[in-house]
Amino acid sequence: MSTYFEDISPIQFASEGSPDGLSFRVYDADRIVLGKPMRDHLRMAVCMWHNFAWGGHDIFGDPAFERPWLTGQWDEASNAMRIDAAFDFIKRLGAPFYTFHDLDVMETPDDLRDHASKLAKAEDRLSSRMEETGIKLLWGTANLFGHRRYLAGAATNPDPEIFTYAAAQVRLALETTHRLGGENYVLWGGREGYESLLNTDMTRELDQLGRFLNLVAEHKHKIGFDGLLLIEPKPQEPTKHQYDYDVATVAGFLRKYGLENEFAVNIETNHATLAGHSFEHEIASALANDAFGSIDINRGDPQLGWDTDQYPNNALDLVLPMVLILEAGGFTTGGFNFDTKLRRQSIDPHDMFHAHIGGMDTLARALLLAEKVIEDGRLLEARDERYSGWQTEKGQEIMSGNTSLQDLADDAMERNLSPSPASGRQERLENLLNELVQ
Ligand code: XUL
Ligand code: CO
């Protein structure tokens, strides 16, 4: 096992806190909230890429973090060190899950066959560490955006050979995820989009993406993977126009290609806001399309127009999202994945703990506030009350599909209908929410 984090004791719950800040003040894994432990509501995961495979470089600067497993080649020794350090970290933190891309956990491959054998070696190590620590896999994915072969996309590439290479990579990553007991498999269309219509045939590219995802779904059934396949929407970055813009766009795309029963979505807070939506809008949109799957809980920065991947630190922003998730019955195979990265100056091993402790406490606080909102009931009753007309016989008849436009028009004429509008009472409800989250 790794010694990198050895001066950090396992993080405990201590409501009064601890002088070094290395304890949870709110997240108490076994505490029962609305009938089940916090751990099972939140299903939190640590990601391998930002924490263990990213050295803290940005477009202007070199790696900043000096992790021993990142200083040289990505060879057998450094890869083993990376995996061991990650499991040591997650175990000390006390998160139940992790997530990875194939290339986060393996040595740099020379070619496709080498990719297969190095991934298999990585799988053995992941599997042993999972068994020793009890940490489970929330989801796996393939990195189809980093290598220069994917400059013009993977499934949407103009070259079918690159499509084929991507198919091989996804097959390997999906089967690895399956063997490791992963609960979901994610496809984020990193470079499935375009820069200019001068060189892009959008209709063809969307057909290619539809075909690719059908192949993935077929293979999922063939190997008996019973987790969810998840698409992660994002509006732009790295490409100017990403095809999986937001949840509604993905839902329409899935229907066009007959995939609406095969895929759900992995919603990322930061991607929602980049698309000009609130986070809760994207959750509501997924629920409305029967496509809610999992969440990447990293936030953006309102002053910066890109994906800053910050740890959540404001529970109030997360109360309404949490209420929507709880009302819908909570996660099934999904969870809250910290697809989050440290700020570049946070170079101490402790910083990664502080970051996750803050994020986990923020989610726990949001969960407790959502419990209050649900138990109080007034907010949800007020919302339902707005629609009470639809519970009447007349309302139900309209929705049953047994009335025509003419029936409705005749009825309206006969009664010379003159309905009055009702107040939406938004400010009253905002005050009520504020009162509840005091
Ligand atoms: C990129 C992003 C990815 C996906 C997995 O913005 O969110 O890390 O979550 O490929
Ligand atoms: Co993400």
Short mmCIF file of C-alpha atoms and ligand atoms in Angstrom, two decimals:
data_model
loop_
_atom_site.label_atom_id
_atom_site.label_comp_id
_atom_site.label_asym_id
_atom_site.label_seq_id
_atom_site.Cartn_x
_atom_site.Cartn_y
_atom_site.Cartn_z
CA MET A 1 0.00 0.00 0.00
CA SER A 2 0.98 3.62 -0.49
CA THR A 3 2.66 5.81 2.15
CA TYR A 4 1.85 9.12 0.48
CA PHE A 5 -1.06 9.97 2.78
CA GLU A 6 0.21 8.12 5.85
CA ASP A 7 0.24 11.12 8.19
CA ILE A 8 -3.51 11.52 7.69
CA SER A 9 -5.77 9.50 9.97
CA PRO A 10 -9.07 8.13 8.68
CA ILE A 11 -11.56 10.99 8.48
CA GLN A 12 -14.19 10.75 11.22
CA PHE A 13 -17.48 12.47 11.89
CA ALA A 14 -17.13 15.07 14.68
CA SER A 15 -20.00 17.54 14.77
CA GLU A 16 -17.87 20.05 16.72
CA GLY A 17 -15.10 19.73 14.11
CA SER A 18 -11.37 19.29 14.74
CA PRO A 19 -8.60 21.93 14.90
CA ASP A 20 -6.93 20.63 11.73
CA GLY A 21 -10.22 20.61 9.82
CA LEU A 22 -9.72 16.96 8.86
CA SER A 23 -13.09 15.66 10.05
CA PHE A 24 -16.67 15.68 8.81
CA ARG A 25 -18.94 18.12 10.58
CA VAL A 26 -22.13 16.97 8.84
CA TYR A 27 -21.51 13.79 6.85
CA ASP A 28 -22.22 10.98 9.26
CA ALA A 29 -22.39 7.91 7.01
CA ASP A 30 -24.71 5.85 9.24
CA ARG A 31 -27.11 8.65 10.19
CA ILE A 32 -30.61 7.80 9.04
CA VAL A 33 -32.30 10.41 6.87
CA LEU A 34 -35.80 9.72 5.52
CA GLY A 35 -35.44 6.04 6.31
CA LYS A 36 -31.95 5.26 5.06
CA PRO A 37 -28.32 6.01 5.92
CA MET A 38 -26.68 9.11 4.46
CA ARG A 39 -24.09 6.86 2.81
CA ASP A 40 -26.81 5.15 0.75
CA HIS A 41 -28.57 8.37 -0.20
CA LEU A 42 -25.44 10.09 -1.42
CA ARG A 43 -23.40 7.20 -2.90
CA MET A 44 -20.35 9.45 -3.23
CA ALA A 45 -17.42 8.67 -5.51
CA VAL A 46 -13.87 9.99 -5.89
CA CYS A 47 -12.67 10.32 -9.48
CA MET A 48 -9.28 8.96 -10.56
CA TRP A 49 -8.51 11.52 -13.25
CA HIS A 50 -8.41 14.96 -11.60
CA ASN A 51 -7.04 13.62 -8.33
CA PHE A 52 -4.50 11.04 -9.42
CA ALA A 53 -3.85 11.42 -13.15
CA TRP A 54 -3.72 15.23 -13.46
CA GLY A 55 -0.56 16.95 -12.30
CA GLY A 56 -2.00 20.44 -11.95
CA HIS A 57 -0.91 21.80 -15.33
CA ASP A 58 -3.01 24.40 -17.14
CA ILE A 59 -2.69 25.95 -20.58
CA PHE A 60 -0.12 28.43 -19.24
CA GLY A 61 1.72 26.33 -16.69
CA ASP A 62 3.49 23.08 -15.97
CA PRO A 63 2.36 20.41 -13.52
CA ALA A 64 2.27 21.79 -9.99
CA PHE A 65 1.48 18.87 -7.72
CA GLU A 66 4.68 16.73 -7.71
CA ARG A 67 2.90 13.51 -6.85
CA PRO A 68 5.53 10.74 -6.87
CA TRP A 69 3.49 8.67 -9.33
CA LEU A 70 3.37 11.56 -11.81
CA THR A 71 7.01 12.60 -11.96
CA GLY A 72 8.26 10.25 -14.71
CA GLN A 73 6.91 7.86 -17.34
CA TRP A 74 3.52 6.21 -16.91
CA ASP A 75 5.15 2.82 -16.54
CA GLU A 76 4.33 -0.22 -14.48
CA ALA A 77 5.86 1.15 -11.25
CA SER A 78 4.26 4.60 -11.42
CA ASN A 79 0.90 3.15 -12.41
CA ALA A 80 0.93 0.75 -9.47
CA MET A 81 1.84 3.67 -7.18
CA ARG A 82 -1.01 5.76 -8.58
CA ILE A 83 -3.64 3.05 -8.04
CA ASP A 84 -2.38 2.25 -4.55
CA ALA A 85 -2.29 5.93 -3.55
CA ALA A 86 -5.83 6.42 -4.85
CA PHE A 87 -7.26 3.53 -2.84
CA ASP A 88 -5.33 4.61 0.24
CA PHE A 89 -6.81 8.11 -0.15
CA ILE A 90 -10.38 6.94 -0.70
CA LYS A 91 -10.18 4.52 2.21
CA ARG A 92 -8.91 7.21 4.60
CA LEU A 93 -11.60 9.58 3.31
CA GLY A 94 -14.36 7.02 3.73
CA ALA A 95 -16.08 7.45 0.36
CA PRO A 96 -17.77 4.25 -0.81
CA PHE A 97 -17.10 4.53 -4.59
CA TYR A 98 -14.58 5.56 -7.25
CA THR A 99 -14.79 6.31 -10.98
CA PHE A 100 -12.17 6.04 -13.75
CA HIS A 101 -11.31 6.40 -17.44
CA ASP A 102 -9.25 3.55 -18.91
CA LEU A 103 -6.24 5.83 -19.41
CA ASP A 104 -6.31 7.10 -15.79
CA VAL A 105 -5.44 3.70 -14.38
CA MET A 106 -3.04 2.15 -16.89
CA GLU A 107 0.45 2.55 -18.28
CA THR A 108 0.72 4.56 -21.50
CA PRO A 109 -0.03 2.08 -24.31
CA ASP A 110 2.11 1.80 -27.46
CA ASP A 111 -0.73 0.56 -29.67
CA LEU A 112 -4.18 -1.01 -29.44
CA ARG A 113 -3.03 -4.53 -28.50
CA ASP A 114 -0.72 -3.03 -25.92
CA HIS A 115 -3.71 -1.01 -24.65
CA ALA A 116 -5.63 -4.25 -24.12
CA SER A 117 -2.84 -5.94 -22.19
CA LYS A 118 -1.99 -2.90 -20.04
CA LEU A 119 -5.65 -2.36 -19.19
CA ALA A 120 -5.93 -6.01 -18.17
CA LYS A 121 -2.94 -5.56 -15.86
CA ALA A 122 -4.52 -2.44 -14.36
CA GLU A 123 -7.78 -4.34 -13.86
CA ASP A 124 -5.98 -6.94 -11.75
CA ARG A 125 -4.56 -4.28 -9.51
CA LEU A 126 -7.88 -2.39 -9.22
CA SER A 127 -9.63 -5.62 -8.42
CA SER A 128 -7.19 -6.49 -5.59
CA ARG A 129 -7.41 -3.00 -4.09
CA MET A 130 -11.22 -3.08 -4.30
CA GLU A 131 -11.31 -6.40 -2.52
CA GLU A 132 -8.95 -5.23 0.24
CA THR A 133 -10.69 -1.92 0.88
CA GLY A 134 -14.33 -2.65 0.05
CA ILE A 135 -14.40 0.43 -2.22
CA LYS A 136 -16.77 -0.09 -5.16
CA LEU A 137 -16.85 1.17 -8.73
CA LEU A 138 -19.63 3.67 -9.48
CA TRP A 139 -18.74 3.85 -13.16
CA GLY A 140 -16.02 3.35 -15.69
CA THR A 141 -15.50 5.07 -19.02
CA ALA A 142 -13.06 5.29 -21.94
CA ASN A 143 -10.99 8.35 -22.71
CA LEU A 144 -11.92 9.02 -26.35
CA PHE A 145 -10.77 12.63 -26.39
CA GLY A 146 -7.16 12.96 -25.19
CA HIS A 147 -5.10 11.25 -27.89
CA ARG A 148 -4.49 13.13 -31.16
CA ARG A 149 -6.19 10.33 -33.14
CA TYR A 150 -9.44 11.74 -31.72
CA LEU A 151 -8.85 15.34 -32.85
CA ALA A 152 -11.97 15.13 -35.04
CA GLY A 153 -13.98 12.99 -32.63
CA ALA A 154 -14.33 9.27 -31.98
CA ALA A 155 -17.77 8.02 -33.13
CA THR A 156 -18.30 11.21 -35.15
CA ASN A 157 -14.89 11.08 -36.84
CA PRO A 158 -14.85 11.40 -40.66
CA ASP A 159 -12.61 8.30 -40.70
CA PRO A 160 -14.34 4.94 -40.05
CA GLU A 161 -10.98 3.48 -38.93
CA ILE A 162 -11.02 5.85 -35.97
CA PHE A 163 -14.65 4.90 -35.25
CA THR A 164 -13.46 1.28 -35.24
CA TYR A 165 -10.53 2.03 -32.93
CA ALA A 166 -12.95 3.78 -30.54
CA ALA A 167 -15.26 0.75 -30.67
CA ALA A 168 -12.36 -1.46 -29.54
CA GLN A 169 -11.49 0.93 -26.73
CA VAL A 170 -15.09 1.09 -25.48
CA ARG A 171 -15.50 -2.66 -25.66
CA LEU A 172 -12.43 -3.09 -23.44
CA ALA A 173 -13.49 -0.37 -20.97
CA LEU A 174 -17.08 -1.65 -20.78
CA GLU A 175 -16.00 -5.23 -20.18
CA THR A 176 -13.46 -4.12 -17.57
CA THR A 177 -16.15 -2.08 -15.83
CA HIS A 178 -18.47 -5.08 -15.92
CA ARG A 179 -15.89 -7.47 -14.44
CA LEU A 180 -15.06 -4.96 -11.70
CA GLY A 181 -18.73 -4.87 -10.72
CA GLY A 182 -19.21 -1.28 -11.94
CA GLU A 183 -22.74 0.01 -11.43
CA ASN A 184 -22.83 2.20 -14.55
CA TYR A 185 -20.86 2.94 -17.70
CA VAL A 186 -20.50 6.57 -18.85
CA LEU A 187 -20.02 8.06 -22.31
CA TRP A 188 -19.07 11.70 -22.32
CA GLY A 189 -18.80 12.89 -25.92
CA GLY A 190 -15.57 14.80 -25.35
CA ARG A 191 -14.86 15.55 -28.99
CA GLU A 192 -18.21 14.48 -30.46
CA GLY A 193 -19.02 17.90 -31.85
CA TYR A 194 -17.53 20.34 -34.32
CA GLU A 195 -15.72 23.62 -34.80
CA SER A 196 -16.97 24.67 -38.24
CA LEU A 197 -19.69 23.64 -40.70
CA LEU A 198 -17.21 24.43 -43.47
CA ASN A 199 -15.78 20.96 -42.92
CA THR A 200 -18.57 19.17 -41.05
CA ASP A 201 -21.54 17.11 -42.24
CA MET A 202 -23.65 17.26 -39.11
CA THR A 203 -26.35 14.85 -40.30
CA ARG A 204 -23.79 12.19 -41.06
CA GLU A 205 -21.94 12.69 -37.78
CA LEU A 206 -25.15 12.38 -35.73
CA ASP A 207 -26.01 9.17 -37.60
CA GLN A 208 -22.55 7.83 -36.78
CA LEU A 209 -23.01 8.68 -33.11
CA GLY A 210 -26.43 6.99 -33.10
CA ARG A 211 -24.89 3.89 -34.69
CA PHE A 212 -22.02 3.84 -32.21
CA LEU A 213 -24.32 4.05 -29.21
CA ASN A 214 -26.52 1.29 -30.62
CA LEU A 215 -23.42 -0.90 -30.88
CA VAL A 216 -22.53 -0.13 -27.25
CA ALA A 217 -26.06 -0.99 -26.07
CA GLU A 218 -26.04 -4.26 -28.03
CA HIS A 219 -22.71 -5.21 -26.48
CA LYS A 220 -23.91 -4.34 -23.00
CA HIS A 221 -26.72 -6.91 -23.39
CA LYS A 222 -24.43 -9.44 -25.00
CA ILE A 223 -22.06 -9.46 -22.02
CA GLY A 224 -24.88 -9.28 -19.45
CA PHE A 225 -23.89 -5.93 -17.96
CA ASP A 226 -26.94 -4.85 -16.00
CA GLY A 227 -25.74 -1.40 -14.94
CA LEU A 228 -26.97 1.76 -16.61
CA LEU A 229 -25.40 3.23 -19.73
CA LEU A 230 -25.14 6.97 -19.18
CA ILE A 231 -24.54 9.87 -21.55
CA GLU A 232 -23.01 12.96 -19.98
CA PRO A 233 -24.30 16.12 -21.67
CA LYS A 234 -22.09 19.18 -22.10
CA PRO A 235 -22.74 22.17 -24.37
CA GLN A 236 -19.22 23.11 -25.43
CA GLU A 237 -15.56 22.58 -24.49
CA PRO A 238 -13.50 21.05 -25.92
CA THR A 239 -15.43 21.52 -29.19
CA LYS A 240 -17.35 24.71 -29.92
CA HIS A 241 -20.59 22.81 -30.53
CA GLN A 242 -20.97 19.54 -28.64
CA TYR A 243 -23.72 17.23 -29.91
CA ASP A 244 -24.82 16.23 -26.37
CA TYR A 245 -25.59 19.86 -25.52
CA ASP A 246 -27.91 19.32 -22.57
CA VAL A 247 -30.38 16.78 -21.19
CA ALA A 248 -33.22 17.79 -23.52
CA THR A 249 -30.96 17.54 -26.59
CA VAL A 250 -29.75 14.11 -25.50
CA ALA A 251 -33.33 12.94 -24.85
CA GLY A 252 -34.38 13.96 -28.38
CA PHE A 253 -31.28 12.33 -29.87
CA LEU A 254 -31.92 9.07 -28.01
CA ARG A 255 -35.49 8.92 -29.34
CA LYS A 256 -34.40 9.55 -32.91
CA TYR A 257 -31.98 6.61 -32.75
CA GLY A 258 -34.28 4.26 -30.80
CA LEU A 259 -32.10 4.41 -27.70
CA GLU A 260 -34.46 5.97 -25.15
CA ASN A 261 -34.73 2.72 -23.19
CA GLU A 262 -31.01 2.01 -23.31
CA PHE A 263 -29.41 5.20 -21.99
CA ALA A 264 -29.95 7.57 -19.10
CA VAL A 265 -27.92 10.69 -18.31
CA ASN A 266 -25.05 11.60 -16.05
CA ILE A 267 -25.74 15.26 -15.23
CA GLU A 268 -22.83 17.49 -14.30
CA THR A 269 -23.58 20.67 -12.35
CA ASN A 270 -20.93 22.65 -14.20
CA HIS A 271 -22.16 21.42 -17.60
CA ALA A 272 -25.72 22.44 -16.71
CA THR A 273 -24.68 26.00 -15.96
CA LEU A 274 -22.46 26.19 -19.08
CA ALA A 275 -25.57 25.26 -21.07
CA GLY A 276 -27.38 28.26 -19.54
CA HIS A 277 -29.51 26.10 -17.26
CA SER A 278 -29.72 25.69 -13.53
CA PHE A 279 -28.59 22.34 -12.14
CA GLU A 280 -32.13 21.62 -10.95
CA HIS A 281 -33.47 22.31 -14.43
CA GLU A 282 -31.30 19.53 -15.83
CA ILE A 283 -32.42 17.13 -13.09
CA ALA A 284 -36.08 17.97 -13.72
CA SER A 285 -35.50 17.54 -17.44
CA ALA A 286 -33.97 14.08 -16.92
CA LEU A 287 -36.82 13.04 -14.64
CA ALA A 288 -39.39 14.28 -17.16
CA ASN A 289 -37.72 12.15 -19.84
CA ASP A 290 -37.34 9.04 -17.62
CA ALA A 291 -33.59 9.42 -18.05
CA PHE A 292 -32.25 10.31 -14.61
CA GLY A 293 -29.12 8.29 -13.88
CA SER A 294 -26.21 9.81 -11.98
CA ILE A 295 -24.51 13.11 -11.13
CA ASP A 296 -21.09 14.71 -11.45
CA ILE A 297 -21.32 17.20 -8.60
CA ASN A 298 -18.62 19.69 -9.64
CA ARG A 299 -19.66 23.32 -9.89
CA GLY A 300 -18.47 26.18 -12.06
CA ASP A 301 -17.58 29.76 -11.21
CA PRO A 302 -20.15 32.38 -12.19
CA GLN A 303 -17.37 34.76 -13.34
CA LEU A 304 -15.59 32.21 -15.50
CA GLY A 305 -17.13 30.81 -18.65
CA TRP A 306 -15.51 27.40 -18.62
CA ASP A 307 -15.55 24.10 -16.80
CA THR A 308 -13.68 24.91 -13.58
CA ASP A 309 -14.66 21.61 -11.89
CA GLN A 310 -14.83 23.01 -8.36
CA TYR A 311 -15.93 21.16 -5.25
CA PRO A 312 -19.47 22.00 -4.15
CA ASN A 313 -19.36 24.35 -1.17
CA ASN A 314 -22.81 25.90 -0.98
CA ALA A 315 -25.50 23.60 0.39
CA LEU A 316 -28.28 26.12 -0.29
CA ASP A 317 -27.71 25.81 -4.04
CA LEU A 318 -28.21 22.07 -3.73
CA VAL A 319 -31.42 21.92 -1.68
CA LEU A 320 -33.85 22.05 -4.60
CA PRO A 321 -31.81 19.56 -6.68
CA MET A 322 -31.75 17.25 -3.66
CA VAL A 323 -35.52 17.60 -3.09
CA LEU A 324 -36.17 16.67 -6.73
CA ILE A 325 -33.93 13.61 -6.49
CA LEU A 326 -35.47 12.46 -3.20
CA GLU A 327 -39.01 13.00 -4.43
CA ALA A 328 -38.22 10.81 -7.42
CA GLY A 329 -37.05 8.02 -5.10
CA GLY A 330 -33.31 8.78 -5.07
CA PHE A 331 -30.51 7.10 -6.98
CA THR A 332 -30.78 3.53 -8.17
CA THR A 333 -27.36 2.70 -9.64
CA GLY A 334 -26.19 6.33 -9.76
CA GLY A 335 -24.54 8.49 -7.16
CA PHE A 336 -22.70 11.77 -6.62
CA ASN A 337 -19.31 11.65 -8.32
CA PHE A 338 -16.77 14.32 -7.44
CA ASP A 339 -15.55 15.10 -10.96
CA THR A 340 -13.72 17.89 -9.18
CA LYS A 341 -10.22 19.26 -9.24
CA LEU A 342 -8.09 21.21 -6.81
CA ARG A 343 -7.07 24.77 -7.53
CA ARG A 344 -3.53 24.74 -8.87
CA GLN A 345 -1.99 26.28 -5.74
CA SER A 346 -3.38 23.53 -3.51
CA ILE A 347 -0.21 21.48 -3.63
CA ASP A 348 -0.23 19.71 -0.25
CA PRO A 349 -1.54 16.15 0.20
CA HIS A 350 -3.89 17.56 2.85
CA ASP A 351 -5.60 19.81 0.30
CA MET A 352 -7.19 16.86 -1.46
CA PHE A 353 -8.73 15.77 1.84
CA HIS A 354 -10.00 19.25 2.71
CA ALA A 355 -11.55 19.52 -0.75
CA HIS A 356 -13.45 16.23 -0.52
CA ILE A 357 -14.44 16.73 3.12
CA GLY A 358 -15.96 20.09 2.17
CA GLY A 359 -17.78 18.56 -0.78
CA MET A 360 -19.11 15.63 1.21
CA ASP A 361 -20.24 17.85 4.08
CA THR A 362 -21.95 20.18 1.61
CA LEU A 363 -23.93 17.29 0.11
CA ALA A 364 -24.79 15.97 3.57
CA ARG A 365 -26.00 19.43 4.63
CA ALA A 366 -28.10 19.72 1.48
CA LEU A 367 -29.59 16.30 2.21
CA LEU A 368 -30.58 17.35 5.74
CA LEU A 369 -32.11 20.58 4.46
CA ALA A 370 -34.01 18.67 1.78
CA GLU A 371 -35.31 16.35 4.49
CA LYS A 372 -36.62 19.41 6.33
CA VAL A 373 -38.35 20.71 3.20
CA ILE A 374 -39.95 17.34 2.52
CA GLU A 375 -41.02 16.73 6.11
CA ASP A 376 -42.46 20.23 6.41
CA GLY A 377 -44.47 19.56 3.26
CA ARG A 378 -45.76 23.10 2.65
CA LEU A 379 -43.59 23.84 -0.35
CA LEU A 380 -44.49 20.67 -2.20
CA GLU A 381 -48.15 21.00 -1.24
CA ALA A 382 -48.19 24.53 -2.65
CA ARG A 383 -46.76 23.26 -5.92
CA ASP A 384 -49.29 20.42 -6.13
CA GLU A 385 -52.10 22.77 -5.23
CA ARG A 386 -51.37 24.81 -8.38
CA TYR A 387 -52.36 21.77 -10.43
CA SER A 388 -55.37 20.73 -8.38
CA GLY A 389 -57.72 21.48 -11.27
CA TRP A 390 -56.22 18.53 -13.09
CA GLN A 391 -57.46 16.20 -10.35
CA THR A 392 -61.09 17.04 -11.14
CA GLU A 393 -63.12 14.80 -13.40
CA LYS A 394 -62.86 17.34 -16.17
CA GLY A 395 -59.04 17.58 -15.87
CA GLN A 396 -58.62 13.83 -15.85
CA GLU A 397 -60.85 13.40 -18.87
CA ILE A 398 -58.71 15.79 -20.91
CA MET A 399 -55.53 13.88 -20.06
CA SER A 400 -57.12 10.47 -20.63
CA GLY A 401 -57.06 11.06 -24.36
CA ASN A 402 -60.84 10.62 -24.78
CA THR A 403 -61.64 14.21 -25.68
CA SER A 404 -61.04 15.96 -28.98
CA LEU A 405 -60.15 19.56 -29.63
CA GLN A 406 -63.71 19.99 -30.90
CA ASP A 407 -65.19 18.56 -27.67
CA LEU A 408 -63.19 21.04 -25.66
CA ALA A 409 -64.09 23.91 -27.94
CA ASP A 410 -67.82 23.03 -27.81
CA ASP A 411 -67.70 22.79 -24.04
CA ALA A 412 -65.90 26.13 -23.76
CA MET A 413 -68.46 27.80 -26.05
CA GLU A 414 -71.45 26.25 -24.32
CA ARG A 415 -70.31 27.57 -20.97
CA ASN A 416 -68.96 30.79 -22.47
CA LEU A 417 -65.84 30.02 -20.48
CA SER A 418 -64.00 32.89 -18.81
CA PRO A 419 -61.41 31.44 -16.41
CA SER A 420 -59.29 33.79 -14.26
CA PRO A 421 -55.53 33.46 -13.74
CA ALA A 422 -54.09 32.57 -10.34
CA SER A 423 -50.96 33.89 -8.64
CA GLY A 424 -47.80 31.78 -8.97
CA ARG A 425 -46.82 33.03 -5.50
CA GLN A 426 -43.12 32.75 -6.31
CA GLU A 427 -41.96 35.28 -3.72
CA ARG A 428 -44.06 33.65 -1.02
CA LEU A 429 -42.46 30.30 -1.86
CA GLU A 430 -38.96 31.80 -1.93
CA ASN A 431 -39.60 33.16 1.57
CA LEU A 432 -40.87 29.78 2.70
CA LEU A 433 -37.78 28.03 1.37
CA ASN A 434 -35.57 30.58 3.14
CA GLU A 435 -37.48 30.01 6.36
CA LEU A 436 -37.00 26.24 6.07
CA VAL A 437 -33.27 26.32 5.43
CA GLN A 438 -32.42 28.65 8.36
C1 XUL B 1 -15.45 16.58 -18.82
C2 XUL B 1 -16.06 15.59 -17.91
C3 XUL B 1 -15.51 14.20 -17.98
C4 XUL B 1 -16.53 13.13 -17.83
C5 XUL B 1 -16.01 11.73 -18.02
O1 XUL B 1 -16.00 17.83 -18.72
O2 XUL B 1 -16.93 15.90 -17.15
O3 XUL B 1 -14.53 14.09 -16.98
O4 XUL B 1 -17.15 13.18 -16.58
O5 XUL B 1 -15.34 11.55 -19.23
CO CO B 2 -18.01 14.88 -15.70
#
